[in-house]
Amino acid sequence: MAAAASGTPDRGQDRTQGRPRVRTAFGEVEGRTGPGGIAVFRGIPYAAPPVGARRFAAPAPPEAWDGVRDAGAYGPTAPKVPYPPAFAALLPDPEVPGDDCLNLNVWTPDPAPGARLPVMVWIHGGALTRGSSAVPVYEGSAFARDGVVLVSVNYRLGVLGYGLFPDAPANRGLLDQIAALTWVRDNIAAFGGDPGRVTVFGESAGAISIGALLAAPAAAGLFRQAVLQSGAPEVLPRDRVRTMVRRMAALLKVPATAGAFAGTALPDLLAAQAAVLRRSSPLLGGPAFGLVADPGTLPPDPLAAAAARGDVPLLLGWTAEEYRLWLAPTGAMRTLDRLGALTVALGRARSGKDRAAVRALRAERPGAGPADLLGHLLTDRLLRDPLRALAGAAGRSAPGFVYEFAWPSGIPGLGSCHALELGFVFDTLDVPEASWLAGPDTPRELAAEMHAAWVRFAVEGDPGWSPWNGDGPPKVFGGPERREPADAQPVPVGGAATRRVLP
C-alpha cells in the first residue's frame, strides 16, 4: 500500500546496543530490545498534543522532528481522575504526566519493513473516563513473542474526549482512535507489520469504541478484523451526555461551551469531572460521558451499522459475572439482596425483560440471589444480547466467534467479573498488578489457551472453534469449579487505593 511506504526506512533497522531505530513518517524513533529480542517502542506521538486551542478540537497530525526521538518509556497518559478507592484497589491505572498524550506503543519481534507480520491494535477500557496503554497488564511482549506486532493506544477521556459541546466536534476520543489507526496504516510496515492485516481489539469501553469503529465511515479500511470483549456497539442519548457538561459548567461557574472549558485550568476541569462522575453508574444508568450519534462521525444505530460490515471477522464475548466488579467491591450486592423482590423488579425494568425471562434465569441458576438476578438481567441487556445479535446478523459473509470467560477470581466475591480476562488474553499473569483482580494461584494453562486463541484469530481469522450459528452455547474459557457463593464479599489483594504516578 502506497501510504505505508511513507514510514519505511531507507536503511535496515538499527539494533545497536539494544536500541532499535525505525523511521516513521514524522521522524526517527529509538526503542529498546527486551527479552527474546522483542523490540519495544513506547510513547510515539500519532497526533499533536491536545492543549490550548486544540483541547476540544479534532486531532491534528504531530509535528515532524529532527534527529532521533527516544521511545524508551511510556508517553503521557490522557488527563483523568482516579478510580474510587474500592476500584483503585482492583484496577491499576498509572498516570504519566505531560501534554503529549495522543501517543501509542509498538511491540514487534522484527522491526524490518519486509516482515509483513499480522498487527493487533489494543484500545483500553475504563468507561471512557479512565485507563491508559501504560497499564502493566497490557504489556504486549507475549503477542510479539508469538509473531504479532502489538500496538496500544492512548486517547482523550472524559469531558476532553466525550463531552458534548455546541462549539466542538463530537466523539473526539473516537476521532483520536481513528487518527491512531491511520498512523498504523501509514507507518506500521516500518516496524515489521502488515497494514493490510490489522485486527483491532478492546475491552469494555474499548470494545464499545471498536463497535463505533465498525460503524464509523471514517474508519472504513483501517482494519480487517475486530475483537469486542465485554462491550457492545452503542450510543448514548445526547441529552444524557450533555447533562454531564451542564453539571460541570454549574460547578465551574462558566458557560457549557468548549470555548469556556478550554479557558479553564485543567485541574479545575478534572475536579469538576470527578464530582459529576460520582453521580453516574455504568450498570444502572444515569448521565454519563459516552459516544453519541453525530452526522460527522457515527450513525444513530451503531449496532446495525456494525452488523452491516458483513465482511469483517469478529470475535466477541463476555465474562460470566460481569456485574460483580461494580456491585461486590462497594457492598452493593448485600444491599440489593436485602431489597429482595424490589431488586428483581429493578432488573426487569432496566433490562426490559419479562417475568418469563426471570423464571428461566431462576431455573438456570437456582442458587442466585436478587443481586445476581439483577446483574444477569442487565448483562443480557447490555452485553450478551447485542453481541449475539452482532455475531449472528443476517447477511454476514464473515464468521462471528462467541466466547464466555467463566473462571472465577481468587478474590472472594468477585467471581468471573468484568475485566478479569485481560491478564489471560495478554498472558501477563506474572505481572504483579494482575493479582489485584485475579488473586493468587491463577491458572497459567488457561492464559496460554486464551492468549493462543487471540493470536490465532489475528493470524488466521479463526480462534479455534466454530462460528456462532445463532443458537447454542458459546466457547467457554475456565469453569465454575471455584465459583463463590452469592453473598461472599471481596477482600482486595495487593492493590493500592491511590493513583500512582510513573516517572
XYZ file of C-alpha atoms in Angstrom:
503
model
C 0.000 0.000 0.000
C 1.499 3.306 -1.053
C 0.696 5.093 2.182
C 2.584 2.512 4.192
C 5.756 3.171 2.245
C 5.998 6.647 3.764
C 7.049 5.079 7.068
C 9.614 2.671 5.592
C 13.281 3.309 6.443
C 15.710 3.739 3.590
C 18.150 1.565 5.538
C 17.756 -1.588 7.636
C 16.664 -1.327 11.228
C 19.412 -0.386 13.693
C 19.661 -2.628 16.789
C 22.919 -1.176 18.076
C 23.355 -1.828 21.819
C 19.777 -2.998 22.233
C 18.267 0.236 20.925
C 16.484 -0.453 17.624
C 15.670 2.529 15.433
C 12.823 2.945 12.959
C 11.991 5.919 10.764
C 8.327 6.924 10.776
C 6.626 9.470 8.548
C 7.315 12.137 11.229
C 10.848 11.243 12.273
C 13.098 8.532 13.627
C 12.365 6.752 16.920
C 14.667 4.710 19.136
C 13.167 1.891 21.170
C 14.551 -0.846 23.382
C 15.253 -4.526 22.825
C 13.782 -6.713 25.538
C 13.888 -10.417 26.393
C 13.722 -12.694 23.395
C 14.873 -9.932 21.078
C 11.489 -8.191 21.109
C 11.755 -4.541 20.104
C 9.572 -2.117 22.069
C 8.822 1.498 21.102
C 6.803 3.494 23.625
C 5.215 6.926 23.610
C 5.279 7.582 19.852
C 3.014 10.558 19.038
C 0.342 9.898 16.447
C -1.280 13.337 16.825
C -0.376 16.773 18.141
C -0.764 17.475 21.887
C -4.421 18.414 22.595
C -3.647 21.562 24.545
C -4.673 25.213 24.248
C -6.898 25.752 21.236
C -6.594 22.025 20.437
C -8.047 20.866 23.777
C -11.506 20.226 22.276
C -10.566 20.106 18.587
C -10.301 17.113 16.285
C -6.826 15.539 16.399
C -4.163 17.170 14.233
C -1.053 15.428 12.854
C 2.048 15.599 15.063
C 4.865 17.925 14.125
C 7.822 16.235 12.481
C 11.044 16.153 14.477
C 14.712 16.198 13.597
C 17.176 13.723 14.983
C 16.179 10.619 16.918
C 13.255 10.640 19.348
C 13.659 8.439 22.407
C 10.851 5.868 22.612
C 12.033 4.017 25.687
C 9.272 4.966 28.138
C 5.502 5.233 28.101
C 4.282 8.620 26.951
C 1.928 10.869 28.912
C -1.455 9.412 29.735
C -4.661 11.294 28.948
C -5.866 13.588 31.757
C -8.230 11.651 34.041
C -9.470 11.324 37.592
C -8.616 8.369 39.852
C -10.933 5.452 40.453
C -12.825 5.492 43.739
C -10.841 3.602 46.422
C -12.905 0.400 46.179
C -11.992 0.083 42.486
C -8.479 1.566 42.678
C -7.532 -1.443 44.810
C -8.502 -3.742 41.934
C -7.765 -1.825 38.717
C -4.244 -0.440 38.191
C -4.338 2.928 36.437
C -0.923 4.619 36.351
C -0.580 8.261 35.431
C 2.274 9.622 33.321
C 2.358 13.456 33.400
C 2.662 15.552 30.249
C 0.703 17.173 27.431
C 1.642 14.860 24.545
C -0.961 12.228 25.499
C -2.010 11.178 21.989
C 0.639 8.515 21.682
C 0.980 4.798 21.092
C 3.340 1.899 21.756
C 4.632 -0.855 19.469
C 5.970 -4.317 20.370
C 7.472 -6.189 17.432
C 9.563 -9.327 17.003
C 11.099 -7.989 13.813
C 11.261 -4.229 13.132
C 12.069 -4.681 9.466
C 9.908 -3.421 6.595
C 9.844 -6.797 4.856
C 8.470 -8.841 7.766
C 4.767 -8.193 6.968
C 3.522 -9.630 10.268
C -0.096 -9.504 11.451
C -0.914 -6.473 13.613
C -3.176 -6.153 16.650
C -4.216 -2.710 17.903
C -5.379 -2.551 21.539
C -7.904 0.049 22.716
C -8.140 0.119 26.506
C -11.291 0.331 28.610
C -12.160 2.417 31.642
C -15.687 3.759 31.000
C -14.177 6.326 28.580
C -13.013 8.239 31.661
C -10.034 6.237 32.958
C -7.360 3.795 31.816
C -4.354 4.054 29.511
C -1.953 1.992 27.440
C 0.530 2.084 30.364
C -1.477 -0.372 32.499
C 1.060 -3.145 33.222
C -1.412 -5.934 32.384
C -1.473 -4.615 28.788
C 2.233 -5.258 28.237
C 2.497 -6.590 24.694
C 5.571 -8.838 24.731
C 3.611 -12.107 24.634
C 1.923 -11.109 21.381
C 5.262 -10.131 19.824
C 6.801 -13.372 21.123
C 4.109 -15.211 19.164
C 4.676 -13.368 15.891
C 2.216 -10.464 16.142
C 3.024 -6.741 16.100
C 1.105 -5.288 19.054
C 0.105 -1.612 19.133
C -1.585 0.008 22.154
C -3.153 3.448 22.049
C -3.960 6.384 24.343
C -6.932 8.618 23.514
C -8.733 11.531 25.158
C -11.045 10.625 28.036
C -13.958 12.087 29.949
C -15.056 15.605 29.121
C -11.970 16.146 26.942
C -12.794 13.191 24.698
C -16.550 12.799 25.042
C -18.082 15.969 26.477
C -20.766 17.268 24.128
C -20.469 20.957 23.221
C -22.181 23.183 20.656
C -18.832 24.586 19.508
C -16.649 21.451 19.246
C -16.734 18.196 17.263
C -18.459 15.289 18.996
C -16.773 11.979 19.819
C -13.248 13.376 19.951
C -11.920 10.241 21.637
C -13.193 8.201 18.692
C -11.546 10.644 16.299
C -8.304 10.100 18.218
C -8.624 6.338 17.735
C -9.202 6.807 14.007
C -6.108 9.023 13.845
C -4.104 6.301 15.610
C -5.323 3.667 13.144
C -4.411 5.987 10.287
C -0.904 6.239 11.772
C -0.784 2.428 11.900
C -1.807 2.193 8.250
C 0.882 4.650 7.196
C 3.761 3.573 9.465
C 3.421 0.032 10.792
C 5.255 -1.562 7.856
C 8.444 0.073 9.138
C 8.003 -1.888 12.389
C 7.518 -5.215 10.607
C 3.729 -5.105 10.439
C 1.365 -5.611 7.542
C -1.098 -2.675 7.251
C -3.470 -4.968 5.380
C -3.690 -7.459 8.296
C -4.795 -5.292 11.214
C -7.049 -6.643 13.970
C -8.478 -4.135 16.447
C -9.343 -5.412 19.915
C -10.557 -3.847 23.117
C -12.422 -4.446 26.361
C -15.339 -2.635 27.999
C -15.226 0.983 26.750
C -12.523 -0.201 24.347
C -14.965 -2.727 22.883
C -17.691 -0.077 22.696
C -15.142 2.024 20.808
C -14.461 -0.814 18.390
C -18.189 -1.172 17.807
C -18.147 2.512 16.877
C -15.132 1.977 14.611
C -17.044 -0.773 12.821
C -19.871 1.715 12.275
C -17.901 4.896 11.564
C -17.441 5.680 7.853
C -14.088 7.372 8.549
C -12.667 4.104 9.935
C -13.512 2.003 6.883
C -10.479 0.200 5.501
C -8.278 0.802 8.567
C -8.621 -2.750 9.942
C -9.611 -6.194 8.728
C -10.859 -7.957 11.879
C -12.249 -6.961 15.262
C -12.457 -8.339 18.811
C -15.048 -6.966 21.250
C -14.529 -8.040 24.863
C -17.339 -7.156 27.285
C -18.636 -4.197 25.311
C -21.158 -3.734 22.505
C -21.825 -1.002 19.917
C -23.892 1.787 21.456
C -24.558 5.489 21.508
C -25.958 7.441 24.448
C -28.775 9.973 24.151
C -27.264 13.378 23.523
C -29.106 14.883 26.499
C -27.587 12.255 28.801
C -24.061 13.277 27.764
C -24.873 16.972 27.626
C -26.126 16.790 31.228
C -22.601 15.906 32.374
C -21.245 19.052 30.702
C -24.016 21.214 32.183
C -23.341 19.862 35.666
C -19.639 20.592 35.264
C -20.381 24.091 33.972
C -22.548 24.797 37.027
C -19.731 23.741 39.349
C -17.157 25.763 37.406
C -19.497 28.745 37.021
C -18.768 29.034 33.279
C -20.906 28.562 30.143
C -21.320 24.977 28.927
C -19.186 25.578 25.822
C -15.876 24.231 24.630
C -14.532 27.779 24.482
C -15.277 28.362 28.163
C -13.964 24.947 29.183
C -10.776 25.464 27.139
C -10.097 28.594 29.180
C -10.467 26.707 32.476
C -7.413 25.317 34.252
C -7.089 21.565 33.724
C -7.011 20.711 37.472
C -10.302 22.568 37.918
C -11.836 20.701 34.977
C -10.773 17.343 36.416
C -12.071 18.245 39.890
C -15.471 19.113 38.419
C -15.431 15.950 36.344
C -14.705 13.842 39.429
C -17.654 15.439 41.201
C -20.151 14.675 38.425
C -18.841 11.134 37.906
C -19.747 10.276 41.488
C -23.402 10.544 40.421
C -23.031 8.194 37.423
C -23.329 4.389 37.367
C -22.041 2.244 34.472
C -24.520 -0.512 35.366
C -27.685 1.289 36.450
C -27.598 4.242 34.056
C -27.912 7.988 34.504
C -25.917 10.812 32.867
C -22.514 9.716 31.604
C -19.754 10.524 29.149
C -20.069 8.430 26.018
C -20.371 8.213 22.272
C -23.288 9.983 20.600
C -24.866 9.806 17.175
C -23.313 12.514 15.048
C -23.545 13.212 11.297
C -19.793 13.675 11.061
C -18.669 10.562 12.897
C -21.242 7.986 13.971
C -24.681 6.806 12.720
C -27.706 6.696 15.048
C -27.678 2.874 15.298
C -24.063 1.694 15.507
C -25.105 -1.902 16.214
C -26.981 -2.076 12.905
C -24.149 -0.307 11.092
C -21.562 -2.645 12.616
C -23.663 -5.664 11.657
C -23.768 -4.351 8.105
C -19.973 -4.692 7.952
C -20.539 -8.293 6.977
C -17.035 -8.855 5.627
C -15.223 -8.270 8.960
C -14.493 -11.434 11.002
C -15.489 -10.878 14.626
C -14.512 -12.370 17.973
C -16.970 -11.352 20.699
C -17.603 -12.317 24.286
C -18.135 -11.553 27.940
C -17.333 -12.792 31.419
C -19.851 -14.966 33.252
C -20.431 -12.443 36.057
C -19.578 -9.057 34.598
C -21.683 -7.137 37.131
C -19.760 -8.291 40.201
C -16.954 -5.813 39.526
C -19.386 -2.924 40.058
C -21.577 -4.421 42.782
C -19.308 -6.532 45.011
C -16.450 -4.144 45.985
C -18.850 -1.486 47.289
C -21.112 -3.805 49.259
C -23.995 -3.191 46.840
C -24.532 -6.949 46.482
C -25.616 -7.159 50.141
C -27.860 -4.111 49.848
C -29.571 -5.394 46.717
C -30.068 -8.831 48.239
C -31.789 -7.259 51.257
C -34.211 -5.451 48.937
C -35.318 -8.805 47.545
C -38.211 -8.554 45.093
C -37.611 -4.833 44.581
C -34.146 -5.635 43.215
C -35.553 -8.147 40.741
C -38.206 -5.649 39.671
C -35.467 -3.050 39.117
C -33.566 -5.561 36.995
C -36.641 -6.224 34.890
C -37.326 -2.519 34.439
C -33.746 -1.658 33.480
C -33.270 -4.656 31.198
C -36.689 -4.703 29.521
C -37.019 -8.428 30.326
C -40.347 -10.025 31.158
C -41.303 -12.386 34.005
C -40.655 -15.428 31.798
C -37.020 -14.355 31.457
C -36.739 -14.122 35.237
C -38.264 -17.579 35.678
C -35.855 -19.022 33.129
C -32.933 -17.384 34.884
C -34.025 -18.758 38.274
C -34.261 -22.235 36.764
C -30.813 -21.913 35.221
C -29.259 -20.518 38.420
C -31.275 -21.921 41.331
C -28.904 -20.518 43.963
C -28.825 -16.959 42.623
C -29.942 -14.174 44.954
C -31.725 -10.974 43.909
C -28.463 -9.100 43.212
C -27.209 -11.890 40.957
C -30.524 -11.988 39.121
C -30.415 -8.223 38.549
C -26.808 -8.463 37.379
C -27.536 -11.235 34.897
C -30.598 -9.438 33.524
C -28.613 -6.240 32.954
C -25.679 -8.156 31.455
C -28.048 -9.783 28.976
C -29.454 -6.391 28.019
C -26.149 -4.517 27.795
C -23.755 -7.185 26.505
C -24.886 -10.700 25.713
C -27.959 -9.858 23.629
C -26.301 -7.230 21.378
C -23.094 -9.226 20.948
C -25.007 -12.343 19.963
C -27.069 -10.247 17.567
C -23.887 -8.851 16.045
C -22.297 -12.290 15.673
C -25.376 -13.750 14.019
C -26.540 -10.760 11.962
C -28.243 -11.668 8.715
C -26.214 -11.121 5.589
C -22.814 -11.513 7.218
C -20.329 -13.298 4.986
C -17.548 -13.316 7.577
C -17.685 -15.513 10.687
C -18.523 -14.349 14.195
C -16.975 -16.307 17.063
C -18.524 -16.071 20.552
C -16.900 -16.883 23.909
C -17.532 -16.669 27.648
C -14.826 -16.343 30.287
C -16.054 -18.304 33.314
C -13.029 -18.753 35.586
C -13.776 -17.098 38.963
C -11.292 -14.761 40.606
C -9.340 -15.924 43.621
C -10.569 -12.806 45.440
C -13.753 -13.818 47.302
C -16.916 -12.255 45.940
C -15.608 -11.139 42.554
C -16.441 -14.335 40.710
C -15.983 -14.195 36.926
C -16.177 -10.409 36.915
C -15.697 -7.686 34.332
C -12.070 -7.233 33.141
C -10.866 -10.456 34.775
C -9.956 -11.996 31.417
C -7.403 -9.312 30.495
C -4.357 -10.894 32.129
C -5.260 -14.141 30.367
C -5.646 -12.536 26.926
C -2.314 -10.702 27.252
C -0.661 -13.677 29.005
C 0.594 -11.297 31.697
C -0.469 -13.150 34.856
C 3.102 -12.831 36.148
C 2.756 -9.035 36.243
C 2.157 -8.150 39.926
C -0.811 -5.946 39.090
C -2.638 -8.903 37.517
C -3.210 -10.320 41.002
C -5.114 -7.204 42.085
C -8.173 -8.525 40.252
C -7.368 -12.223 39.751
C -5.898 -13.040 43.149
C -3.196 -15.660 43.729
C -2.691 -19.046 42.085
C -4.004 -18.159 38.641
C -4.071 -20.996 36.076
C -1.253 -20.322 33.616
C -2.557 -23.014 31.281
C -5.815 -21.091 30.877
C -3.872 -17.944 29.987
C -1.874 -19.918 27.415
C -5.103 -21.250 25.885
C -6.881 -17.917 25.734
C -3.884 -15.931 24.507
C -3.250 -18.533 21.788
C -6.849 -18.160 20.584
C -6.434 -14.381 20.195
C -3.135 -14.867 18.324
C -4.679 -17.480 16.069
C -7.576 -15.149 15.291
C -5.135 -12.385 14.324
C -3.074 -14.719 12.149
C -5.736 -16.974 10.613
C -9.090 -15.293 11.263
C -10.158 -18.343 13.280
C -9.652 -18.624 17.083
C -10.036 -22.403 17.072
C -13.750 -23.111 17.475
C -16.827 -22.997 15.256
C -18.522 -19.696 14.370
C -21.714 -18.941 16.247
C -24.771 -20.004 14.260
C -27.396 -18.065 16.201
C -28.039 -20.780 18.768
C -26.245 -22.901 21.316
C -23.644 -22.097 23.949
C -20.514 -20.028 23.365
C -16.976 -21.301 23.700
C -16.253 -21.288 27.454
C -12.836 -20.493 28.948
C -12.453 -21.740 32.513
C -15.181 -23.290 34.601
C -17.376 -22.950 37.662
C -15.470 -25.254 39.980
C -14.312 -22.340 42.174
C -17.429 -20.183 41.906
C -18.088 -18.184 45.067
C -21.464 -18.035 46.843
C -23.604 -15.020 46.011
C -23.176 -13.427 49.452
C -19.354 -13.563 49.507
C -17.588 -10.214 49.747
C -14.242 -9.305 48.173
C -11.052 -8.770 50.087
C -8.761 -6.613 47.883
C -5.342 -8.167 47.344
C -2.179 -6.281 46.510
C -3.668 -3.096 45.087
C -3.066 0.432 46.267
C -6.128 2.587 46.728
C -4.347 5.667 45.416
C -3.319 6.733 41.945
C 0.315 6.059 41.148
C 2.429 8.449 39.080
C 5.086 6.915 36.839
C 8.332 8.816 36.345
